[in-house]
Each structure stands twice: as C-alpha cells, then as structure tokens.
Coordinates of C-alpha atoms in Angstrom, one line a residue:
M1 CA -34.7 -18.3 42.9
Q2 CA -31.8 -17.1 40.8
K3 CA -30.1 -20.5 40.8
S4 CA -33.0 -22.3 39.3
I5 CA -32.9 -20.1 36.3
L6 CA -29.4 -21.4 35.4
T7 CA -30.1 -25.1 36.2
P8 CA -30.5 -27.5 33.3
I9 CA -32.6 -30.7 33.3
F10 CA -30.6 -33.2 35.3
S11 CA -27.5 -31.4 36.7
T12 CA -25.5 -28.2 36.7
F13 CA -23.6 -27.2 33.6
P14 CA -20.1 -28.7 33.3
A15 CA -17.3 -26.5 34.3
K16 CA -15.8 -24.4 31.5
P17 CA -12.2 -25.2 30.5
R18 CA -9.6 -22.6 31.2
Y19 CA -8.6 -21.1 27.9
R20 CA -5.0 -20.6 26.9
K21 CA -5.7 -19.0 23.6
L22 CA -8.8 -18.7 21.4
L23 CA -8.7 -18.3 17.6
C24 CA -10.9 -15.4 17.4
R25 CA -11.0 -11.6 16.9
A26 CA -9.7 -9.7 19.8
I27 CA -12.0 -7.1 21.2
S28 CA -9.5 -4.5 20.3
G29 CA -9.4 -5.8 16.7
N30 CA -10.0 -3.4 13.8
F31 CA -13.5 -3.4 12.5
N32 CA -14.7 -1.5 9.5
P33 CA -16.5 1.6 10.7
I34 CA -19.1 1.1 8.0
Q35 CA -20.3 -2.2 9.3
T36 CA -23.0 -4.5 8.0
V37 CA -25.9 -5.4 10.3
R38 CA -24.2 -8.8 10.7
Q39 CA -20.9 -7.3 11.8
N40 CA -22.7 -4.9 14.2
A41 CA -24.5 -7.9 15.8
A42 CA -21.2 -9.8 16.1
L43 CA -19.6 -6.8 17.7
N44 CA -22.5 -6.7 20.2
I45 CA -21.5 -10.2 21.3
L46 CA -18.1 -8.8 22.3
T47 CA -19.2 -5.5 23.7
T48 CA -22.5 -6.3 25.4
P49 CA -20.9 -7.3 28.7
Q50 CA -19.5 -3.8 29.0
L51 CA -22.9 -2.1 28.6
P52 CA -24.8 -0.7 31.6
P53 CA -27.2 -3.3 33.0
T54 CA -30.9 -2.8 32.3
S55 CA -32.0 -5.7 34.5
V56 CA -31.9 -6.2 38.3
Y57 CA -32.5 -9.2 40.5
I58 CA -33.6 -8.5 44.1
H59 CA -33.4 -11.4 46.6
L60 CA -36.1 -11.5 49.2
P61 CA -35.1 -14.6 51.2
F62 CA -38.2 -15.1 53.4
C63 CA -40.2 -18.3 53.5
R64 CA -42.8 -19.8 55.9
K65 CA -40.6 -22.9 56.1
R66 CA -37.6 -24.4 54.2
C67 CA -38.7 -26.9 51.6
H68 CA -36.9 -30.3 51.8
Y69 CA -35.2 -29.8 48.4
C70 CA -34.2 -26.1 48.9
D71 CA -30.5 -25.0 49.2
F72 CA -31.2 -21.4 48.5
P73 CA -30.3 -18.7 51.0
V74 CA -33.6 -18.3 52.8
V75 CA -34.9 -17.2 56.2
A76 CA -37.7 -19.4 57.6
L77 CA -40.3 -17.2 59.3
G78 CA -42.6 -20.0 60.5
S79 CA -45.8 -21.4 59.2
N80 CA -47.9 -18.8 61.0
S81 CA -46.3 -15.8 59.4
P82 CA -49.0 -13.3 58.2
T83 CA -50.2 -13.7 54.6
Q84 CA -52.6 -10.9 54.4
T85 CA -52.3 -7.1 54.1
N86 CA -53.0 -5.7 57.5
D87 CA -51.9 -3.0 60.0
N88 CA -49.8 -5.4 62.1
E89 CA -46.3 -4.3 62.9
D90 CA -43.7 -5.5 60.4
D91 CA -41.8 -8.6 61.3
P92 CA -38.4 -7.1 62.3
R93 CA -36.6 -9.8 60.5
I94 CA -38.2 -8.6 57.3
S95 CA -38.0 -4.8 57.9
N96 CA -34.3 -5.0 59.1
Y97 CA -33.4 -7.0 56.0
I98 CA -35.1 -4.5 53.7
Q99 CA -33.1 -1.7 55.3
L100 CA -29.9 -3.6 54.8
L101 CA -30.8 -4.4 51.2
C102 CA -31.5 -0.7 50.5
R103 CA -28.2 0.2 52.1
E104 CA -26.4 -2.2 49.7
I105 CA -28.2 -0.6 46.7
N106 CA -27.4 2.9 47.9
A107 CA -23.7 2.0 48.4
S108 CA -23.2 0.3 45.1
R109 CA -21.2 2.3 42.6
V110 CA -22.6 3.0 39.2
S111 CA -19.4 3.2 37.1
F112 CA -21.0 4.3 33.8
E113 CA -21.1 7.8 32.3
S114 CA -24.6 7.2 31.1
H115 CA -27.1 4.7 32.3
S116 CA -30.2 3.4 30.5
P117 CA -33.2 2.9 32.9
L118 CA -34.0 -0.6 34.1
E119 CA -36.2 -2.7 31.7
T120 CA -36.8 -5.7 34.0
V121 CA -36.9 -6.1 37.8
F122 CA -37.2 -9.6 39.3
F123 CA -38.1 -10.2 42.9
G124 CA -36.9 -13.7 43.7
G125 CA -36.5 -15.7 46.9
G126 CA -37.5 -17.2 49.1
T127 CA -41.1 -16.1 48.9
P128 CA -41.2 -12.4 48.1
S129 CA -44.9 -12.2 48.5
L130 CA -44.4 -12.5 52.3
V131 CA -42.9 -9.1 52.3
P132 CA -45.4 -6.3 53.0
P133 CA -46.2 -4.2 49.8
R134 CA -45.0 -1.0 51.5
L135 CA -41.6 -2.4 52.0
V136 CA -41.4 -3.6 48.3
S137 CA -42.4 -0.1 47.4
S138 CA -39.4 1.3 49.2
I139 CA -37.1 -0.9 47.1
L140 CA -38.8 0.1 43.9
D141 CA -38.6 3.8 44.8
L142 CA -34.9 3.4 45.5
L143 CA -34.3 1.6 42.1
K144 CA -36.2 4.3 40.3
G145 CA -34.1 7.0 42.0
K146 CA -30.8 5.4 41.4
F147 CA -31.2 3.8 38.0
G148 CA -34.5 4.8 36.6
V149 CA -37.2 2.3 35.5
T150 CA -38.9 2.4 32.2
S151 CA -42.6 2.9 32.1
D152 CA -43.2 -0.5 30.5
A153 CA -40.7 -2.4 32.6
E154 CA -41.4 -6.0 33.3
I155 CA -41.6 -6.2 37.1
S156 CA -41.8 -9.9 38.2
M157 CA -42.4 -11.4 41.6
E158 CA -42.2 -14.9 42.8
M159 CA -45.3 -15.8 44.9
D160 CA -46.3 -18.9 46.8
P161 CA -49.9 -20.0 47.3
G162 CA -51.2 -19.1 50.7
T163 CA -48.9 -16.1 51.1
F164 CA -51.2 -13.4 49.6
D165 CA -54.9 -12.5 49.4
V166 CA -56.8 -10.4 46.9
K167 CA -56.0 -7.1 48.7
K168 CA -52.3 -7.9 48.9
M169 CA -52.2 -8.9 45.2
E170 CA -53.9 -5.6 44.2
E171 CA -51.4 -3.6 46.3
F172 CA -48.5 -5.3 44.5
M173 CA -50.1 -4.5 41.2
E174 CA -50.5 -0.9 42.2
L175 CA -46.8 -0.7 42.8
G176 CA -46.1 -1.9 39.3
V177 CA -45.7 -5.6 39.7
N178 CA -47.0 -6.9 36.3
R179 CA -45.7 -10.4 36.2
V180 CA -46.2 -13.2 38.8
S181 CA -44.3 -16.5 39.0
L182 CA -46.6 -18.8 41.1
G183 CA -44.7 -21.6 42.9
V184 CA -47.3 -24.4 42.7
Q185 CA -44.8 -27.3 42.2
A186 CA -47.5 -30.0 42.3
F187 CA -51.3 -30.5 42.4
Q188 CA -51.2 -33.5 44.7
E189 CA -51.5 -33.1 48.5
Q190 CA -49.2 -36.0 49.2
L191 CA -46.4 -34.6 47.0
L192 CA -46.6 -31.2 48.5
K193 CA -46.3 -32.6 52.0
A194 CA -43.5 -34.9 50.9
C195 CA -41.4 -32.1 49.7
G196 CA -42.1 -29.8 52.7
R197 CA -44.2 -27.2 50.9
A198 CA -46.1 -24.9 53.3
H199 CA -49.2 -24.8 51.1
G200 CA -51.8 -27.4 50.1
V201 CA -53.9 -28.0 47.0
D202 CA -56.7 -25.8 48.3
E203 CA -54.3 -22.8 48.6
V204 CA -53.1 -23.6 45.1
N205 CA -56.6 -23.4 43.7
E206 CA -57.3 -20.2 45.7
A207 CA -54.1 -18.6 44.4
I208 CA -55.0 -19.4 40.8
E209 CA -58.4 -17.8 41.3
I210 CA -56.8 -14.7 42.7
M211 CA -54.7 -14.4 39.6
K212 CA -57.8 -14.4 37.5
S213 CA -60.0 -12.3 39.7
C214 CA -57.3 -9.6 40.0
G215 CA -56.8 -9.5 36.3
V216 CA -53.1 -10.5 36.4
E217 CA -52.3 -10.4 32.7
N218 CA -48.9 -12.1 32.8
W219 CA -48.4 -15.0 35.2
S220 CA -46.3 -18.1 35.2
L221 CA -47.0 -21.4 37.0
D222 CA -44.0 -23.4 38.3
L223 CA -43.9 -27.2 38.5
I224 CA -41.3 -29.7 39.7
S225 CA -41.0 -33.2 38.2
S226 CA -39.2 -36.3 39.6
L227 CA -40.4 -35.8 43.2
P228 CA -40.3 -38.8 45.6
N229 CA -43.1 -41.3 44.8
Q230 CA -44.3 -39.1 41.9
T231 CA -46.0 -41.3 39.3
P232 CA -46.5 -40.7 35.6
Q233 CA -50.2 -40.4 36.3
M234 CA -49.6 -37.7 38.9
W235 CA -47.3 -35.8 36.6
E236 CA -49.9 -35.9 33.8
E237 CA -52.6 -34.7 36.2
S238 CA -50.4 -31.7 37.2
L239 CA -49.8 -30.8 33.6
K240 CA -53.5 -31.2 32.7
L241 CA -54.5 -28.9 35.6
T242 CA -51.8 -26.4 34.7
V243 CA -53.2 -26.2 31.2
E244 CA -56.7 -25.8 32.5
A245 CA -55.5 -22.9 34.8
Q246 CA -54.4 -21.1 31.6
P247 CA -51.2 -19.4 32.8
N248 CA -49.3 -17.4 30.2
H249 CA -46.1 -19.1 31.1
V250 CA -45.1 -22.5 32.6
S251 CA -41.7 -23.3 34.1
V252 CA -40.9 -27.0 34.5
Y253 CA -37.9 -28.0 36.7
D254 CA -36.5 -31.5 37.3
L255 CA -35.8 -32.1 41.0
Q256 CA -32.2 -31.5 42.0
V257 CA -31.1 -33.4 45.1
E258 CA -28.6 -31.1 46.8
Q259 CA -26.2 -31.8 49.6
G260 CA -27.1 -30.2 52.8
T261 CA -30.8 -30.4 52.2
K262 CA -33.3 -32.8 53.8
F263 CA -33.7 -34.6 50.5
G264 CA -29.9 -34.9 50.3
T265 CA -29.9 -36.8 53.5
L266 CA -32.9 -39.0 52.7
Y267 CA -32.5 -39.9 49.1
T268 CA -30.0 -40.9 46.5
P269 CA -30.6 -39.7 42.9
G270 CA -31.9 -42.4 40.6
E271 CA -32.9 -44.7 43.5
F272 CA -36.4 -45.4 44.8
P273 CA -38.5 -43.5 45.8
L274 CA -36.9 -41.1 43.4
P275 CA -37.3 -41.9 39.7
T276 CA -34.6 -43.4 37.5
D277 CA -32.9 -41.2 34.9
V278 CA -35.0 -42.9 32.3
Q279 CA -38.2 -42.1 34.2
S280 CA -37.1 -38.5 34.7
A281 CA -36.5 -38.2 31.0
D282 CA -40.0 -39.5 30.3
F283 CA -41.4 -36.9 32.7
Y284 CA -39.6 -34.2 30.6
R285 CA -40.9 -35.7 27.3
T286 CA -44.4 -35.7 28.7
A287 CA -44.3 -32.1 29.7
S288 CA -43.0 -31.1 26.2
R289 CA -45.7 -33.1 24.5
M290 CA -48.6 -31.9 26.7
L291 CA -47.6 -28.3 27.0
S292 CA -46.7 -27.9 23.3
G293 CA -49.9 -29.7 22.4
A294 CA -51.8 -27.1 24.4
G295 CA -50.3 -24.2 22.4
Y296 CA -47.3 -23.3 24.6
N297 CA -44.0 -22.5 22.9
H298 CA -41.0 -24.5 24.4
Y299 CA -38.7 -21.5 24.0
E300 CA -36.1 -22.5 26.6
I301 CA -35.0 -25.8 28.3
S302 CA -37.3 -25.3 31.3
S303 CA -39.7 -22.7 30.0
Y304 CA -42.9 -22.7 28.0
C305 CA -45.1 -19.7 27.1
Q306 CA -48.0 -18.5 25.1
D307 CA -47.1 -16.3 22.1
G308 CA -45.5 -13.1 23.3
F309 CA -45.2 -14.1 27.0
E310 CA -41.5 -15.1 27.2
C311 CA -39.9 -13.9 30.4
K312 CA -38.0 -10.8 29.4
H313 CA -35.9 -10.9 32.5
N314 CA -34.6 -14.4 31.9
F315 CA -33.7 -13.4 28.3
T316 CA -31.1 -11.1 30.0
Y317 CA -29.4 -14.3 31.1
W318 CA -29.8 -16.3 27.9
K319 CA -28.4 -13.4 25.8
N320 CA -25.5 -13.0 28.2
K321 CA -26.4 -9.4 28.9
P322 CA -25.2 -7.7 32.1
F323 CA -27.4 -7.5 35.1
Y324 CA -27.4 -6.2 38.7
G325 CA -28.1 -8.4 41.7
F326 CA -28.8 -7.2 45.2
G327 CA -29.5 -9.1 48.4
L328 CA -28.4 -12.2 50.2
G329 CA -26.6 -14.6 47.9
S330 CA -27.5 -12.8 44.7
A331 CA -25.2 -12.6 41.7
S332 CA -24.3 -9.7 39.4
Y333 CA -22.8 -9.6 35.9
V334 CA -21.3 -6.2 35.4
R335 CA -18.5 -5.1 33.0
G336 CA -17.8 -8.7 32.2
M337 CA -17.3 -9.8 35.8
R338 CA -19.7 -12.2 37.7
F339 CA -19.9 -11.6 41.4
S340 CA -22.0 -13.3 44.1
R341 CA -22.8 -12.0 47.6
P342 CA -22.5 -14.0 50.8
K343 CA -25.2 -16.6 51.4
K344 CA -25.0 -16.3 55.2
M345 CA -26.8 -13.3 56.8
G346 CA -23.9 -12.4 59.1
A347 CA -21.4 -12.4 56.2
Y348 CA -23.9 -10.4 54.1
I349 CA -24.2 -7.8 56.8
N350 CA -20.4 -7.5 56.9
F351 CA -20.3 -7.3 53.1
V352 CA -22.7 -4.3 53.1
R353 CA -20.6 -2.6 55.8
S354 CA -17.5 -3.1 53.7
L355 CA -19.3 -1.8 50.6
E356 CA -20.3 1.3 52.5
N357 CA -16.7 1.8 53.6
G358 CA -15.4 1.6 50.1
M359 CA -13.6 -1.7 50.7
V360 CA -15.5 -3.7 48.0
D361 CA -15.2 -3.1 44.3
Y362 CA -17.1 -5.5 42.0
T363 CA -17.7 -3.1 39.1
G364 CA -15.7 -5.2 36.8
N365 CA -13.1 -4.1 34.2
T366 CA -12.6 -3.7 30.5
N367 CA -10.4 -6.8 30.0
I368 CA -12.9 -9.4 29.0
N369 CA -11.7 -13.0 28.6
V370 CA -12.8 -13.7 25.1
G371 CA -12.6 -17.4 25.5
D372 CA -14.9 -17.4 28.5
L373 CA -17.3 -15.1 26.5
A374 CA -17.3 -17.6 23.6
S375 CA -18.2 -20.5 25.9
D376 CA -20.8 -18.5 27.7
T377 CA -22.4 -17.5 24.4
V378 CA -22.6 -21.2 23.3
M379 CA -23.8 -22.5 26.7
L380 CA -26.6 -19.9 27.1
S381 CA -27.7 -19.9 23.4
L382 CA -28.1 -23.7 23.3
R383 CA -30.5 -23.5 26.2
T384 CA -33.0 -21.7 23.9
A385 CA -35.1 -22.8 21.0
A386 CA -33.6 -20.0 19.0
G387 CA -30.2 -21.6 19.4
L388 CA -26.7 -20.3 18.4
N389 CA -26.5 -17.8 15.5
L390 CA -23.5 -19.1 13.6
K391 CA -23.1 -16.0 11.4
F392 CA -22.8 -13.7 14.4
F393 CA -20.6 -16.2 16.3
R394 CA -18.3 -16.6 13.3
C395 CA -18.0 -12.9 12.9
A396 CA -17.1 -12.5 16.6
F397 CA -14.8 -15.5 17.1
G398 CA -13.5 -16.6 13.7
Y399 CA -14.2 -19.3 11.2
S400 CA -12.0 -21.9 12.8
V401 CA -13.9 -21.9 16.1
V402 CA -17.2 -22.3 14.3
A403 CA -15.9 -25.0 12.0
S404 CA -14.6 -27.0 15.0
L405 CA -17.9 -26.7 16.7
C406 CA -19.8 -27.9 13.6
E407 CA -17.4 -30.8 13.1
A408 CA -17.8 -31.9 16.7
Y409 CA -21.6 -31.9 16.3
K410 CA -21.7 -34.0 13.1
P411 CA -22.7 -37.3 14.9
F412 CA -25.4 -35.5 16.8
I413 CA -26.8 -33.8 13.6
E414 CA -27.1 -37.4 12.2
S415 CA -28.7 -38.7 15.4
G416 CA -31.2 -35.8 15.6
H417 CA -30.0 -34.4 19.0
V418 CA -28.6 -31.3 17.3
L419 CA -30.4 -29.4 14.6
C420 CA -28.9 -27.1 12.1
L421 CA -31.1 -24.5 10.3
N422 CA -30.6 -22.3 7.3
E423 CA -31.3 -18.6 7.2
Q424 CA -35.0 -19.3 6.7
R425 CA -34.8 -21.5 9.9
R426 CA -35.5 -24.6 7.8
V427 CA -33.8 -27.7 9.3
V428 CA -31.1 -28.9 7.0
T429 CA -30.5 -32.6 6.5
A430 CA -27.3 -34.3 7.6
D431 CA -26.2 -34.5 4.0
E432 CA -26.8 -30.8 3.5
F433 CA -24.9 -30.1 6.7
N434 CA -21.9 -32.1 5.7
A435 CA -21.8 -30.5 2.2
S436 CA -21.9 -27.0 3.7
L437 CA -18.9 -27.5 6.2
N438 CA -16.8 -24.9 4.5
E439 CA -16.1 -21.1 4.6
D440 CA -18.9 -20.3 2.2
G441 CA -21.5 -22.6 3.8
I442 CA -21.1 -21.8 7.5
G443 CA -23.1 -18.7 8.3
R444 CA -25.1 -19.0 5.1
G445 CA -26.5 -22.4 4.4
L446 CA -25.7 -23.2 8.0
A447 CA -27.1 -20.3 9.9
Y448 CA -28.2 -21.6 13.3
I449 CA -27.5 -24.6 15.6
R450 CA -30.0 -25.6 18.3
L451 CA -30.7 -28.7 20.4
S452 CA -33.8 -30.7 19.4
D453 CA -36.9 -30.8 21.6
P454 CA -37.1 -32.9 23.7
D455 CA -34.2 -35.3 23.1
G456 CA -31.4 -32.7 22.5
F457 CA -32.5 -30.7 25.5
L458 CA -32.2 -33.8 27.6
L459 CA -28.6 -34.2 26.6
S460 CA -27.8 -30.5 27.1
N461 CA -25.0 -31.2 29.6
E462 CA -23.1 -33.6 27.4
L463 CA -23.6 -31.6 24.2
I464 CA -22.4 -28.4 25.9
S465 CA -19.4 -30.2 27.2
I466 CA -18.6 -31.3 23.7
A467 CA -19.0 -27.7 22.5
F468 CA -16.5 -26.5 25.2
G469 CA -14.0 -29.0 24.0
A470 CA -14.4 -28.1 20.4
I471 CA -13.7 -24.4 20.8
V472 CA -10.5 -25.0 22.8
P473 CA -7.5 -25.0 20.3

C-alpha cells in the first residue's frame, strides 16, 4: 500500500507552493573539490535524486474483497480465493497480471551507465500473499537479472491473516522474503466486520502463530485507529495484544475517509460513529504512550520498532532517495522525476504496450527543481524522529533559507511542538534557540529540528505548511 506510507496522521500533506526562486546554491554551483564531510553530505542532498535507485516497489493488487476504507487500485478475487499452497491451476487474473508486470519491468529503460544492485524490494498491494510463491519467484528472478539484488537485501511482503498457511510462508521465505507486514488492523471481531476485512480474530491469532512457528525474524503488525464505533478501551486492547504478540515493528495509521469508498458514502469525518479529531488525537497519544512504554522506538510518524528493526525500504522515502515502482498504480522517483502508473487495469495494459513500443519515457532528467527538492527534504525529514539536519540543509540551500525556517518555528519551539537539538542531540531551550539565531549558531548550537512526540507529530500538516511558506522568498 504505497499511498499509506506517505499519509500523515489526519490528512494528506499540503500542496507544495510553486517556487519562483530559492535562495540556495544551484546544483551547478562551485564546490571545493576537497570537501568536508558536512559539505559532502550537503552535496548528497542535491545529487541523491540523480543516483540509480536501489529500492523497488512492486504492486500486487489482489484482495479477497475490497475493504470499506480502501481506495487503492485493487482487484477483488472473492472471499473463496485459495489461501494455501497447492497444485490448483493459477487464477488467470493473477497469472495474466504477473505476465503484464514482468513485461513492464522488461520494457523499462535503465538509463544509468552503472547500476548498484537493489537493496530493498517491497511487495505491496492489495494482498501480495494471495499470489502463488512461484509467480513471486518469477518477479524476483527478473529483478535479479535486470538490476541485481544484494545478498542481504530487505525483501518485504504485505500479508493478510487468512491468506497463507505455514507451507506458503515457508515457500515465501525460501524465495528470500525476510520481512512481513501483517495487516491485522484490529483485534475486535465487530471492528473487522465493520470495515469489511475478509479475516476475523481467529485468523489474526493463527497468522501471528505462523510468524512465530516459521521463525520470521523481522515482521511488522499494522493497526488502524479511529474506526467507526471504536472505543478507547478497544484501542487499548488492540495495542496490548500487539505488544503481547511481540512483532519487531508496528505501524499505526489513522483512518482516512476517502471519496469513492464505502466509508466515504456512509460517514463524515469527525461525526459519529467516527471519532472527533480530539478523540483521534487521543488514540494517537495512547499508541505513542503504550508502544514507547513497551520498548518500541517511535522513529517515524506512523512507525514504531524495536532497536535495529526500522523498515529500510521506507527510509528510501524519508531520505528522498530514488526508487523504482512497477505495477498497477505504482509510483517511481527516478532522476528527480516522480511518475505514477495508471490505476485502472485497462489503462495500465495500454501503458505497458506504449512502454514496449518506446512511446513512454519516464526516466527523468538532470534539471532538478531545487525549490521542490528543498521542500521535499523538509517534509520528509520532519516525518522522522531524526528530524531535519540543519547543517546539511544550510550547506545545500543557504543560510537565509534555514534562518527563515527557524524564525517561523520560534512560537512552536516555545510551545514544545517543535524541538531543536544541538550536535549532541540535546534539546535546546527556547532561550538558547533564540540566542543562537545567527550565522554562527545555526548548524552548530542549532543542529537539528524535529517535531515533538506526540503533540508535534499530531500537528505535522500545519507545521509543514508553515515550513513551506518560510522557505519561499
């Protein structure tokens, strides 16, 4: 579910302003060839989008049924679709799509003189675990042949309870799948039914047991808050059972009511049976408190992990690194250009044909919009607990841009929604912050800016909008 990765707590990110001019170093500017580590890192901010991608997202759109909140491009196979590994003939809807997907990969041009092998592969959907392992194998074999895949690559797969058994899980592991994202969403039968999930609590418990019995060493459990009629007690129970299941990673998403979905027809955000914004914020605070208290690091707005179990693939997005995307509705970021494929199957089939005929070119160009790059860097960095590195940002985009950003955040430093840290990552006081708003202080005494947890993260949309305004001359 590629879209969910880029969804903040309560709504989509605000649109970036169109830049007329940005007071920053041009990419073609003259840098000292004997550069410091700091300058090299700053230069990486500007040149990273031009590097060959080392991550790929593969969209496998098949589900047993469409959930009531889902607006992703999916193909509903029916609740009786096979969940076990067997010798039955492949569903032609799946096998035909995999052939089409492989045609797209084959026809995609690799416009780099040299190409580092892939370090992360993410199978999203949809419910990729509905695809027979031998068909997943054909995709991995093609990726290895075209791009190469490192021996220690993180290969993730989204899986839903009730769509796999022990044998199927073992076959996926034999193919190299070494990280699972398990779409539990809730531990209450009534909530699962209310949001149209194809599985029940018994299948959730069975899937968790399979993770443990198969020895899956890196797995994540996904939850959704603010569901219709969800109570604080239900949410606490889901979090408690999640902690007891001991996943290495937990993703917590707030329900987004999208137009065109069943929930979009039935419900209005903020009105019963959906929670109010205040209640949704309390759900978020509860998750932060309970998961952090259980030893999970809140390393990104929607993501928690045990030490060393951050999702490497998602860090491709947070660090604004290039990536490939293949399949229905998927997005790529190559040579500074973002490109999405059609979300409708007929249009996607025509796209692949045009690609094969040389009529599509989405390989990007070398003319990166530096203003957009600055705003992307701020937006994505502030999603993470690491925050924005002011030294690198200043070196890349100039003192005046960083000074404007810091000035705009002064009230939020005082309110505690934004934190500024020194080089040792100690939080500086508001007085220290104000005293360091000068050329000597920014990048030294003031080394990082991040949003506080949980209250700053809850205001991420507003705070990022303010950042966009501050860096527009």
